[in-house]
Coordinates of C-alpha atoms in Angstrom, one line a residue:
Chain A
X1 CA 55.1 -14.4 -10.0
X2 CA 55.3 -11.1 -11.9
X3 CA 54.3 -7.6 -11.1
X4 CA 51.6 -7.6 -13.9
X5 CA 48.3 -6.0 -13.1
X6 CA 46.5 -8.4 -15.4
X7 CA 47.7 -11.8 -16.3
X8 CA 45.9 -14.1 -18.8
X9 CA 47.1 -17.7 -19.1
X10 CA 45.6 -19.9 -21.8
X11 CA 42.4 -18.0 -21.9
X12 CA 39.7 -19.2 -24.2
X13 CA 36.1 -18.1 -24.5
X14 CA 33.4 -20.1 -26.3
X15 CA 29.9 -18.7 -26.9
X16 CA 27.2 -21.3 -27.6
X17 CA 27.8 -25.0 -27.9
X18 CA 28.0 -27.8 -30.5
X19 CA 27.9 -26.8 -34.1
X20 CA 26.9 -23.3 -33.2
X21 CA 29.9 -22.7 -30.8
X22 CA 31.8 -19.5 -31.5
X23 CA 35.4 -19.4 -30.3
X24 CA 35.8 -15.7 -29.4
X25 CA 39.2 -16.2 -27.7
X26 CA 41.7 -19.1 -28.2
X27 CA 44.5 -19.8 -25.7
X28 CA 45.4 -16.2 -25.1
X29 CA 48.4 -15.4 -23.0
X30 CA 48.8 -11.8 -22.0
X31 CA 50.3 -9.6 -19.3
X32 CA 49.4 -6.0 -18.7
X33 CA 52.1 -4.2 -16.7
X34 CA 51.8 -1.1 -14.6
X35 CA 52.0 2.1 -16.6
X36 CA 51.1 0.4 -19.9
X37 CA 49.3 2.6 -22.5
X38 CA 48.3 -0.3 -24.7
X39 CA 46.0 -0.4 -27.7
X40 CA 44.1 -3.6 -28.6
X41 CA 43.4 -3.7 -32.3
X42 CA 42.1 -6.1 -34.8
X43 CA 39.2 -6.5 -37.2
X44 CA 35.6 -6.9 -36.0
X45 CA 35.0 -10.2 -34.4
X46 CA 38.7 -10.7 -33.6
X47 CA 37.9 -10.8 -29.8
X48 CA 38.9 -7.3 -28.7
X49 CA 35.7 -6.7 -26.6
X50 CA 35.7 -10.2 -25.2
X51 CA 39.3 -9.9 -24.1
X52 CA 38.5 -6.5 -22.5
X53 CA 35.6 -8.0 -20.7
X54 CA 37.9 -10.7 -19.3
X55 CA 40.5 -8.1 -18.2
X56 CA 37.8 -6.0 -16.7
X57 CA 36.3 -8.9 -14.6
X58 CA 33.0 -8.5 -16.5
X59 CA 33.2 -12.0 -17.9
X60 CA 34.9 -15.2 -17.0
X61 CA 36.8 -17.5 -19.4
X62 CA 35.6 -20.9 -20.6
X63 CA 39.1 -22.2 -19.9
X64 CA 42.3 -20.7 -18.7
X65 CA 43.0 -18.2 -15.9
X66 CA 42.6 -14.4 -15.6
X67 CA 44.4 -12.9 -12.6
X68 CA 43.8 -9.3 -11.7
X69 CA 46.1 -7.8 -9.1
X70 CA 46.7 -11.3 -7.7
X71 CA 43.1 -12.4 -7.7
X72 CA 42.0 -15.3 -10.0
X73 CA 38.6 -14.4 -11.4
X74 CA 37.5 -18.0 -11.5
X75 CA 37.5 -18.2 -7.7
X76 CA 35.3 -15.1 -7.1
X77 CA 31.6 -14.7 -6.6
X78 CA 29.5 -12.1 -8.4
X79 CA 29.7 -9.8 -5.4
X80 CA 33.5 -10.2 -5.2
X81 CA 33.8 -9.5 -8.9
X82 CA 31.8 -6.3 -8.3
X83 CA 34.2 -5.4 -5.5
X84 CA 37.1 -6.1 -7.8
X85 CA 35.8 -3.9 -10.5
X86 CA 35.0 -1.1 -8.1
X87 CA 38.4 -1.1 -6.5
X88 CA 40.8 -2.1 -9.4
X89 CA 39.2 -1.3 -12.7
X90 CA 37.9 1.8 -14.4
X91 CA 35.8 1.7 -17.6
X92 CA 35.3 4.0 -20.5
X93 CA 32.6 3.0 -22.9
X94 CA 31.9 3.9 -26.5
X95 CA 28.5 5.2 -25.7
X96 CA 29.7 7.1 -22.6
X97 CA 27.1 5.4 -20.4
X98 CA 26.7 8.1 -17.9
X99 CA 23.7 8.0 -15.5
X100 CA 21.3 10.4 -17.2
X101 CA 19.5 11.6 -14.0
X102 CA 22.8 12.7 -12.4
X103 CA 24.9 15.7 -13.1
X104 CA 28.5 15.4 -14.3
X105 CA 29.8 15.8 -10.7
X106 CA 27.1 13.4 -9.3
X107 CA 28.1 10.8 -11.9
X108 CA 31.6 10.9 -10.5
X109 CA 30.6 11.2 -6.9
X110 CA 28.4 8.1 -7.4
X111 CA 31.4 5.9 -7.8
X112 CA 33.0 7.4 -4.7
X113 CA 29.8 6.9 -2.8
X114 CA 30.1 3.2 -3.6
X115 CA 33.6 3.4 -2.1
X116 CA 32.0 4.8 1.1
X117 CA 33.8 8.2 0.9
X118 CA 32.5 11.1 3.0
X119 CA 30.6 13.9 1.2
X120 CA 33.3 16.5 1.6
X121 CA 36.0 14.3 0.2
X122 CA 33.7 13.1 -2.6
X123 CA 33.0 16.6 -3.7
X124 CA 36.6 17.7 -3.5
X125 CA 37.8 14.7 -5.6
X126 CA 35.0 15.1 -8.1
X127 CA 35.8 18.8 -8.6
X128 CA 39.5 18.1 -8.9
X129 CA 39.1 15.4 -11.5
X130 CA 36.6 17.4 -13.5
X131 CA 39.1 20.3 -13.6
X132 CA 41.8 17.8 -14.6
X133 CA 39.7 16.7 -17.7
X134 CA 38.9 20.3 -18.6
X135 CA 35.3 20.4 -17.5
X136 CA 35.5 23.1 -14.8
X137 CA 32.3 25.1 -14.7
X138 CA 30.2 22.2 -16.1
X139 CA 29.9 20.2 -12.9
X140 CA 26.2 20.7 -12.5
X141 CA 25.2 19.8 -16.1
X142 CA 23.4 16.6 -16.8
X143 CA 24.7 14.3 -19.6
X144 CA 22.0 15.6 -22.0
X145 CA 23.4 19.1 -21.6
X146 CA 26.9 18.1 -22.6
X147 CA 28.4 17.4 -26.0
X148 CA 29.6 13.9 -26.9
X149 CA 33.2 14.8 -26.2
X150 CA 32.4 16.4 -22.9
X151 CA 30.4 13.3 -21.9
X152 CA 33.3 11.1 -22.7
X153 CA 35.6 13.3 -20.6
X154 CA 33.2 12.8 -17.7
X155 CA 33.3 9.1 -18.4
X156 CA 37.1 9.2 -18.2
X157 CA 37.0 11.3 -15.0
X158 CA 34.6 8.7 -13.6
X159 CA 36.9 5.9 -14.5
X160 CA 39.9 7.6 -12.9
X161 CA 38.4 9.2 -9.8
X162 CA 38.7 6.1 -7.7
X163 CA 42.3 5.7 -8.7
X164 CA 42.0 2.2 -10.2
X165 CA 44.9 0.0 -11.1
X166 CA 43.8 -0.1 -14.7
X167 CA 41.4 1.8 -17.0
X168 CA 39.8 -0.2 -19.9
X169 CA 38.4 1.8 -22.8
X170 CA 36.4 0.0 -25.5
X171 CA 36.2 2.1 -28.7
X172 CA 36.2 5.4 -26.7
X173 CA 36.5 7.6 -29.7
X174 CA 34.0 5.8 -32.0
X175 CA 31.3 8.4 -31.5
X176 CA 33.6 11.5 -31.5
X177 CA 34.7 13.9 -34.2
X178 CA 38.4 14.1 -35.1
X179 CA 39.1 17.2 -33.0
X180 CA 37.4 15.8 -29.9
X181 CA 39.1 12.5 -30.5
X182 CA 42.5 14.2 -30.5
X183 CA 41.7 16.0 -27.3
X184 CA 40.5 12.8 -25.6
X185 CA 43.5 10.8 -26.6
X186 CA 45.8 13.6 -25.4
X187 CA 44.0 13.6 -22.1
X188 CA 44.4 9.9 -21.6
X189 CA 48.0 10.0 -22.7
X190 CA 48.7 12.8 -20.3
X191 CA 47.0 11.0 -17.4
X192 CA 49.1 7.9 -18.2
X193 CA 52.3 9.9 -18.2
X194 CA 51.6 12.2 -15.2
X195 CA 49.6 9.9 -13.0
X196 CA 51.0 6.6 -14.1
X197 CA 47.5 5.2 -14.8
X198 CA 47.5 2.0 -16.9
X199 CA 45.3 2.1 -20.0
X200 CA 44.2 -0.7 -22.3
X201 CA 42.2 0.7 -25.2
X202 CA 40.3 -1.4 -27.7
X203 CA 40.3 0.6 -30.9
X204 CA 40.4 0.8 -34.7
X205 CA 41.3 4.4 -34.6
X206 CA 44.8 5.2 -36.0
X207 CA 44.9 8.5 -34.0
X208 CA 44.7 6.5 -30.8
X209 CA 47.2 4.0 -32.0
X210 CA 49.7 6.8 -32.7
X211 CA 50.1 7.5 -29.0
X212 CA 50.2 3.8 -28.1
X213 CA 53.3 2.6 -26.2
X214 CA 52.2 -1.0 -26.7
X215 CA 50.3 -2.3 -29.6
X216 CA 48.5 -5.7 -29.4
X217 CA 46.9 -7.1 -32.5
X218 CA 44.2 -9.7 -32.3
X219 CA 43.1 -12.0 -35.1
X220 CA 40.5 -14.7 -34.9
X221 CA 40.7 -14.8 -31.1
X222 CA 44.5 -15.1 -31.0
X223 CA 47.2 -12.6 -30.3
X224 CA 48.8 -12.1 -33.7
X225 CA 51.4 -9.5 -32.5
X226 CA 52.3 -7.7 -29.3
X227 CA 54.9 -5.0 -29.7
X228 CA 56.2 -2.3 -27.5
X229 CA 56.8 1.0 -29.2
X230 CA 59.6 3.4 -28.5
Chain B
X1 CA 21.8 0.5 5.8
X2 CA 21.2 4.2 6.5
X3 CA 24.2 5.0 4.4
X4 CA 22.8 2.9 1.5
X5 CA 19.4 4.7 1.8
X6 CA 21.2 8.1 1.9
X7 CA 23.1 7.2 -1.3
X8 CA 20.2 5.7 -3.3
X9 CA 17.1 7.6 -2.1
X10 CA 17.8 10.8 -4.3
X11 CA 18.8 8.6 -7.2
X12 CA 15.7 6.5 -6.9
X13 CA 13.5 9.6 -6.7
X14 CA 15.0 11.1 -9.9
X15 CA 14.7 7.7 -11.6
X16 CA 11.0 7.8 -10.9
X17 CA 10.6 10.9 -13.0
X18 CA 12.5 9.7 -16.0
X19 CA 9.2 8.4 -17.3
X20 CA 6.6 10.7 -15.7
X21 CA 3.7 9.1 -17.6
X22 CA 4.4 5.6 -16.2
X23 CA 5.0 7.0 -12.7
X24 CA 1.7 8.9 -12.9
X25 CA -0.1 5.8 -14.0
X26 CA 1.2 3.8 -11.1
X27 CA 0.4 6.7 -8.7
X28 CA -3.1 6.8 -10.0
X29 CA -3.5 3.0 -9.6
X30 CA -2.2 3.0 -6.0
X31 CA -3.9 6.2 -4.9
X32 CA -7.3 5.4 -6.4
X33 CA -7.1 1.8 -5.1
X34 CA -6.3 2.9 -1.6
X35 CA -8.9 5.7 -1.7
X36 CA -11.5 3.2 -2.7
X37 CA -10.5 1.0 0.3
X38 CA -10.5 3.8 2.8
X39 CA -13.6 5.6 1.6
X40 CA -15.5 2.3 1.2
X41 CA -14.4 1.2 4.7
X42 CA -15.7 4.5 6.1
X43 CA -19.0 4.2 4.1
X44 CA -19.5 0.6 5.2
X45 CA -18.8 1.6 8.8
X46 CA -21.3 4.4 8.5
X47 CA -23.8 2.1 6.9
X48 CA -23.3 -0.5 9.6
X49 CA -23.5 2.1 12.4
X50 CA -26.7 3.7 10.9
X51 CA -28.4 0.3 10.5
X52 CA -27.5 -0.7 14.0
X53 CA -28.5 2.6 15.5
X54 CA -31.8 2.6 13.6
X55 CA -32.7 -0.9 14.9
X56 CA -31.4 -0.4 18.5
X57 CA -33.2 3.0 18.8
X58 CA -36.5 1.6 17.7
X59 CA -37.2 -0.7 20.6
X60 CA -34.2 -3.0 21.2
X61 CA -31.9 -0.7 23.1
X62 CA -28.3 -2.0 23.8
X63 CA -29.7 -4.6 26.2
X64 CA -32.8 -5.8 28.0
X65 CA -33.7 -7.6 31.2
X66 CA -36.5 -10.1 31.4
X67 CA -37.8 -12.7 33.8
X68 CA -36.3 -16.2 33.2
X69 CA -38.5 -17.9 30.6
X70 CA -40.1 -14.8 29.1
X71 CA -38.0 -14.8 25.9
X72 CA -39.2 -18.4 25.2
X73 CA -42.8 -17.8 26.1
X74 CA -43.7 -14.2 26.4
X75 CA -47.0 -13.7 28.2
X76 CA -48.6 -12.8 31.5
X77 CA -47.2 -15.9 33.2
X78 CA -43.6 -14.9 32.6
X79 CA -43.6 -11.3 33.8
X80 CA -41.4 -9.9 36.6
X81 CA -41.8 -7.4 39.4
X82 CA -40.6 -3.8 39.0
X83 CA -36.8 -3.4 39.5
X84 CA -35.5 -4.1 43.1
X85 CA -33.4 -1.5 44.9
X86 CA -30.3 -3.4 44.0
X87 CA -31.2 -3.5 40.3
X88 CA -32.2 0.2 40.4
X89 CA -28.8 1.0 41.8
X90 CA -27.1 -1.0 39.1
X91 CA -29.2 0.7 36.4
X92 CA -28.0 4.0 37.8
X93 CA -24.5 3.1 36.5
X94 CA -23.0 6.2 34.7
X95 CA -22.3 4.0 31.7
X96 CA -26.0 3.5 31.2
X97 CA -27.5 6.4 29.4
X98 CA -31.2 5.7 30.1
X99 CA -33.5 2.9 30.9
X100 CA -37.3 2.2 30.8
X101 CA -39.7 -0.5 31.9
X102 CA -42.3 -2.0 29.5
X103 CA -45.2 -4.4 29.6
X104 CA -45.0 -6.4 26.4
X105 CA -47.5 -9.2 25.9
X106 CA -49.0 -10.9 22.8
X107 CA -52.5 -9.7 21.9
X108 CA -54.9 -9.4 19.0
X109 CA -56.3 -6.2 17.7
X110 CA -59.7 -6.0 16.1
X111 CA -61.4 -3.4 14.0
X112 CA -64.7 -3.4 12.3
X113 CA -63.1 -5.2 9.4
X114 CA -60.2 -7.3 10.6
X115 CA -58.5 -9.0 13.5
X116 CA -54.7 -9.2 13.5
X117 CA -52.0 -10.5 15.9
X118 CA -49.9 -7.8 17.6
X119 CA -47.8 -7.2 20.7
X120 CA -49.2 -4.7 23.1
X121 CA -46.5 -2.6 24.6
X122 CA -47.3 -0.7 27.8
X123 CA -44.9 2.2 28.3
X124 CA -44.0 5.1 30.6
X125 CA -43.9 7.7 27.8
X126 CA -41.4 9.9 29.5
X127 CA -38.9 7.2 30.1
X128 CA -39.7 5.6 26.7
X129 CA -38.7 8.8 24.9
X130 CA -35.2 8.4 26.3
X131 CA -34.7 4.8 25.0
X132 CA -36.8 4.7 21.8
X133 CA -37.2 6.7 18.7
X134 CA -40.9 5.7 18.2
X135 CA -42.4 8.5 20.3
X136 CA -40.8 10.9 17.9
X137 CA -42.1 9.1 14.9
X138 CA -45.8 9.9 15.5
X139 CA -47.1 11.4 12.2
X140 CA -50.8 11.8 13.0
X141 CA -52.4 12.5 16.4
X142 CA -50.2 12.4 19.5
X143 CA -48.0 10.0 21.5
X144 CA -49.2 8.8 25.0
X145 CA -49.4 11.4 27.8
X146 CA -48.5 9.2 30.7
X147 CA -48.4 5.6 32.1
X148 CA -52.1 5.7 32.7
X149 CA -53.0 7.0 29.3
X150 CA -55.5 4.4 27.9
X151 CA -55.3 5.5 24.3
X152 CA -53.3 3.5 21.8
X153 CA -50.7 4.5 19.3
X154 CA -50.5 2.1 16.3
X155 CA -48.5 1.9 13.2
X156 CA -49.7 3.6 10.1
X157 CA -49.5 0.5 8.0
X158 CA -51.5 -1.5 10.7
X159 CA -54.1 1.2 10.6
X160 CA -54.4 0.8 6.8
X161 CA -54.7 -3.0 7.2
X162 CA -57.4 -2.7 9.9
X163 CA -59.1 0.0 7.8
X164 CA -59.1 2.2 10.9
X165 CA -57.6 5.6 11.7
X166 CA -57.1 8.4 14.2
X167 CA -60.1 8.9 16.6
X168 CA -61.5 5.5 15.8
X169 CA -61.7 2.7 18.4
X170 CA -60.1 -0.8 18.2
X171 CA -60.5 -3.7 20.5
X172 CA -57.5 -5.4 22.1
X173 CA -57.8 -9.0 23.4
X174 CA -55.3 -11.0 25.4
X175 CA -55.0 -13.4 28.3
X176 CA -55.5 -11.7 31.6
X177 CA -53.5 -12.4 34.8
X178 CA -56.4 -14.5 36.1
X179 CA -56.2 -16.8 33.0
X180 CA -59.4 -15.4 31.6
X181 CA -59.8 -13.4 28.4
X182 CA -59.1 -9.7 28.7
X183 CA -60.9 -7.5 26.2
X184 CA -61.1 -3.8 26.0
X185 CA -61.7 -1.1 23.5
X186 CA -59.1 1.7 23.1
X187 CA -59.2 5.0 21.3
X188 CA -56.6 5.3 18.5
X189 CA -54.8 8.6 19.6
X190 CA -51.8 8.4 17.3
X191 CA -50.2 6.8 14.3
X192 CA -46.5 6.3 14.0
X193 CA -44.4 5.7 10.9
X194 CA -41.2 3.6 11.0
X195 CA -40.6 0.4 9.1
X196 CA -43.5 -1.7 8.0
X197 CA -42.6 -4.7 10.1
X198 CA -42.6 -2.7 13.3
X199 CA -45.7 -0.8 12.4
X200 CA -47.6 -4.1 11.8
X201 CA -46.5 -5.7 15.1
X202 CA -46.4 -3.2 17.9
X203 CA -49.3 -1.3 19.5
X204 CA -48.5 1.1 22.3
X205 CA -50.5 2.1 25.4
X206 CA -49.7 3.5 28.8
X207 CA -48.0 0.9 31.1
X208 CA -50.4 1.3 34.0
X209 CA -53.4 1.3 31.6
X210 CA -52.0 -2.0 30.1
X211 CA -51.5 -3.5 33.6
X212 CA -55.1 -2.6 34.4
X213 CA -56.4 -4.1 31.1
X214 CA -54.6 -7.4 31.9
X215 CA -55.7 -7.3 35.5
X216 CA -52.1 -7.2 36.7
X217 CA -50.7 -5.3 39.7
X218 CA -47.3 -3.7 38.9
X219 CA -45.7 -6.5 36.9
X220 CA -43.6 -5.6 33.9
X221 CA -42.2 -7.7 31.0
X222 CA -38.8 -6.0 30.4
X223 CA -36.3 -3.3 31.3
X224 CA -34.6 -1.8 28.3
X225 CA -31.4 0.2 28.6
X226 CA -29.1 2.2 26.4
X227 CA -25.3 2.4 26.6
X228 CA -23.6 5.1 24.4
X229 CA -20.2 3.3 24.2
X230 CA -19.9 -0.1 22.6
X231 CA -17.0 -1.1 24.8
X232 CA -19.1 -0.6 28.0
X233 CA -21.7 -3.1 26.9
X234 CA -20.0 -6.3 28.1
X235 CA -19.0 -5.0 31.5
X236 CA -22.5 -3.5 32.1
X237 CA -24.2 -6.7 31.2
X238 CA -21.9 -8.5 33.6
X239 CA -22.6 -6.1 36.5
X240 CA -26.4 -6.4 35.9
X241 CA -26.2 -10.2 35.8
X242 CA -24.4 -10.0 39.1
X243 CA -27.2 -8.1 40.9
X244 CA -30.0 -10.0 39.1
X245 CA -28.7 -13.5 38.8
X246 CA -32.1 -15.1 38.5
X247 CA -33.1 -12.8 35.6
X248 CA -32.4 -13.0 31.9
X249 CA -30.0 -10.2 31.0
X250 CA -29.1 -10.0 27.3
X251 CA -27.2 -7.7 25.0
X252 CA -28.6 -6.6 21.7
X253 CA -26.3 -9.1 20.0
X254 CA -28.1 -11.9 21.8
X255 CA -31.5 -10.3 21.3
X256 CA -31.0 -9.9 17.6
X257 CA -28.5 -12.4 16.3
X258 CA -29.3 -11.4 12.7
X259 CA -28.3 -7.8 13.3
X260 CA -25.1 -8.9 15.0
X261 CA -24.3 -11.3 12.1
X262 CA -25.0 -8.5 9.6
X263 CA -22.6 -6.2 11.5
X264 CA -19.9 -8.8 11.6
X265 CA -20.3 -9.6 7.8
X266 CA -20.1 -5.9 6.9
X267 CA -16.9 -5.6 8.9
X268 CA -15.4 -8.6 7.1
X269 CA -16.5 -7.4 3.7
X270 CA -13.9 -4.6 3.7
X271 CA -11.2 -7.3 3.7
X272 CA -12.7 -8.9 0.6
X273 CA -12.7 -5.5 -1.1
X274 CA -9.1 -4.9 0.1
X275 CA -8.0 -8.2 -1.5
X276 CA -9.7 -7.4 -4.8
X277 CA -8.2 -3.9 -4.9
X278 CA -4.8 -5.2 -4.0
X279 CA -4.8 -7.9 -6.6
X280 CA -5.6 -5.3 -9.3
X281 CA -3.1 -2.9 -7.9
X282 CA -0.4 -5.6 -7.8
X283 CA -0.9 -6.5 -11.4
X284 CA -0.5 -2.8 -12.3
X285 CA 2.6 -2.3 -10.2
X286 CA 4.3 -5.4 -11.4
X287 CA 3.5 -4.6 -15.0
X288 CA 4.8 -1.0 -14.9
X289 CA 7.9 -1.9 -12.8
X290 CA 8.8 -4.8 -15.0
X291 CA 8.5 -2.5 -18.1
X292 CA 10.7 0.1 -16.3
X293 CA 13.3 -2.6 -15.4
X294 CA 13.3 -4.0 -18.9
X295 CA 13.9 -0.6 -20.4
X296 CA 16.8 0.0 -18.0
X297 CA 18.5 -3.4 -18.4
X298 CA 21.5 -1.8 -19.9
X299 CA 21.8 0.7 -17.1
X300 CA 21.6 -2.0 -14.4
X301 CA 24.4 -3.9 -16.2
X302 CA 26.4 -0.7 -16.4
X303 CA 26.0 0.0 -12.7
X304 CA 27.3 -3.5 -11.9
X305 CA 30.1 -2.9 -14.3
X306 CA 31.1 0.2 -12.3
X307 CA 31.3 -2.0 -9.2
X308 CA 27.7 -1.8 -7.8
X309 CA 26.9 -5.1 -6.2
X310 CA 23.7 -6.9 -7.3
X311 CA 22.3 -6.5 -3.8
X312 CA 22.6 -2.7 -4.1
X313 CA 20.8 -2.8 -7.5
X314 CA 18.0 -4.7 -5.8
X315 CA 17.9 -2.2 -3.0
X316 CA 17.9 0.8 -5.4
X317 CA 15.0 -0.6 -7.5
X318 CA 13.1 -1.6 -4.3
X319 CA 13.6 1.9 -3.1
X320 CA 12.1 3.3 -6.2
X321 CA 9.0 1.1 -5.7
X322 CA 8.9 2.1 -2.0
X323 CA 8.9 5.8 -2.8
X324 CA 6.5 5.4 -5.7
X325 CA 3.9 3.3 -3.8
X326 CA 4.5 5.4 -0.6
X327 CA 3.6 8.6 -2.6
X328 CA 0.6 6.9 -4.0
X329 CA -0.5 5.8 -0.5
X330 CA -0.1 9.4 0.7
X331 CA -2.2 10.7 -2.1
X332 CA -4.8 8.0 -1.6
X333 CA -5.0 8.8 2.1
X334 CA -5.5 12.5 1.3
X335 CA -8.2 11.8 -1.2
X336 CA -10.0 9.5 1.2
X337 CA -9.7 12.0 4.1
X338 CA -11.1 14.7 1.7
X339 CA -14.0 12.4 0.7
X340 CA -14.9 11.7 4.3
X341 CA -14.6 15.3 5.3
X342 CA -16.9 16.4 2.4
X343 CA -19.6 13.8 3.4
X344 CA -19.2 14.0 7.2
X345 CA -22.3 16.1 7.5
X346 CA -24.3 13.1 6.3
X347 CA -25.2 11.3 3.1
X348 CA -28.9 11.5 2.8
X349 CA -30.3 8.2 1.4
X350 CA -34.0 9.0 2.2
X351 CA -34.7 8.9 -1.5
X352 CA -34.3 5.1 -1.2
X353 CA -36.3 4.9 2.1
X354 CA -38.5 2.0 1.0
X355 CA -35.6 -0.1 -0.1
X356 CA -33.6 0.8 3.0
X357 CA -36.5 -0.4 5.2
X358 CA -36.2 -3.9 3.7
X359 CA -32.5 -4.1 4.7
X360 CA -33.1 -2.1 7.9
X361 CA -30.6 0.5 6.8
X362 CA -30.3 4.0 8.2
X363 CA -31.5 6.8 6.0
X364 CA -28.6 9.2 6.7
X365 CA -25.0 7.9 6.8
X366 CA -22.3 9.7 8.6
X367 CA -18.9 8.6 7.4
X368 CA -16.2 9.1 10.0
X369 CA -12.4 9.4 9.9
X370 CA -11.0 6.4 11.6
X371 CA -7.2 6.9 12.2
X372 CA -6.6 3.2 13.1
X373 CA -8.1 1.8 9.9
X374 CA -6.4 4.6 7.8
X375 CA -3.0 3.6 9.1
X376 CA -3.6 -0.1 9.0
X377 CA -5.0 -0.3 5.4
X378 CA -2.4 2.2 4.1
X379 CA 0.5 0.2 5.7
X380 CA -1.0 -3.1 4.3
X381 CA -1.2 -1.6 0.8
X382 CA 2.3 -0.1 1.0
X383 CA 4.0 -3.1 2.4
X384 CA 2.3 -5.6 0.1
X385 CA 3.1 -3.2 -2.9
X386 CA 6.8 -3.3 -2.0
X387 CA 6.7 -7.1 -1.7
X388 CA 5.2 -7.6 -5.2
X389 CA 7.7 -5.0 -6.6
X390 CA 10.6 -7.2 -5.3
X391 CA 10.0 -9.4 -8.4
X392 CA 11.0 -6.7 -10.9
X393 CA 13.8 -5.5 -8.6
X394 CA 15.2 -9.0 -8.4
X395 CA 15.2 -9.2 -12.2
X396 CA 17.1 -5.9 -12.3
X397 CA 19.7 -7.3 -9.9
X398 CA 20.2 -10.3 -12.1
X399 CA 21.3 -8.2 -15.1
X400 CA 24.6 -9.3 -16.5
X401 CA 27.2 -6.5 -16.8
X402 CA 28.8 -8.1 -19.8
X403 CA 25.4 -8.1 -21.6
X404 CA 25.2 -4.4 -20.9
X405 CA 28.7 -3.9 -22.3
X406 CA 27.7 -5.7 -25.4
X407 CA 24.7 -3.4 -25.8
X408 CA 26.9 -0.4 -25.2
X409 CA 29.3 -1.3 -27.9

């Protein structure tokens, strides 16, 4: 028994069957520890997204076990997996994926509503986290009225507001220019340092990897290297 | 549940307007569909009521009392005495608007050119005017002056067939009370104009004059009565039967089964129309909602990725349908209410008078607002609409979050 937030043991994922079967992950063993700021790198098709999906309880392995905060995903129903994601995991997507009909604040409050928080507390926490990510004064703007970088900040705020055990980001800077990328990476890095939030970031971007405290390299569905930096 | 509604209702409402064109199409489908059901129902009711009123006001009344056996063999042998004190008291019931006695026997009418079978109807003109519309339908000459008026009022079409007219004389022949032939000439004092069938068949004279012609004392053939409220009909018939157990008391439904069946069919027809409209509407709703769900597959997956349970996705999409169809229902109700209000002064169909005669339809229809059917049909449309929209909602709840992630990356 370790204090790992995520523990993968012999995880394999096969898409399709027979001659058309694709082995996206092969016998992966991995532990994500509290406070990690890990980057998951590797060429396209190496299994980064598949592994992030496993860690985020979005998908279940074909074989092996994924345990998140002590809960084995294989034993959970769809509703229980939803609960697990709601309470333990925050997501940041490449395409931001904000709800277009809600303002920046409402996008964040929506997650808190799913948690059943009262209106006053929701509003306070949404306002605080938006200030934290540098979007004070933009609370009432809808996604279409924000730049790409600002939308991604809202997405980070949404992922963090419910204080999850781990935040997973899949290519979060792929659609951003270099200045915005720098700002976003600094933001995530600061939140990791100051709030102790665990981040696992799937990326090709060297500017993200520069701040990484742990670098995991995937190749053909296997972990080719896993090194802690500094 | 209330908490869930509070969270998702505003989101559902905003989602509706993400594609205003599609939302408007669904609104039009629902509102026009419901409007057609409500307006058609009101029009059908008006038509049924007008047809019924026209027929009942002609001669039938809401009910009639005869001697036992008269309806099977109407004639001088099956007449009855004037109403007894007990029956008079029962006819004074407040629920009975008016009543009149008639002498009705089969006869033949003869002119210089033709002899035709008719029913001779002896009336008390004053009382008759309160139960029948025919005294007001005299188009030439006059109606009868009193029970002893020995002129005749005949239908305009009968006059044409007999090649006779106002001021001419016709001969009526029938069996007298003594079993011998009764024959007498009468002056034509008036011509009335209703439907052709009635005009051909009924010839009116004063009741006392008719009794004298048939060598009767004071016997009558029927008592006709009118009742303003439909719901009073059955209890009044029961109370009349109680005071006149040996007499034949019948409601209009028994006297004219065809009219009763037509009424019943018309009431049932609206449900056929409702099912046709609903089927078309359901196809429209399912199509547009499925399209909306298909376009937002990614978003439903995303919501589940954020921790929203599939059940909540189902509730959210169902709520969108509930709001959308509910809004369509409200618009449809408003449109139908406006249509009824605009036509409540009457829809004049007198331009189709000859055709309406054939189906015994009223010439002026008065659509009425019926709160009960408004609420019932609107609720049926709303609830059934939500039920069919559950299919697209279920599809939305089945979206896989990992597929959404794949689309996102």
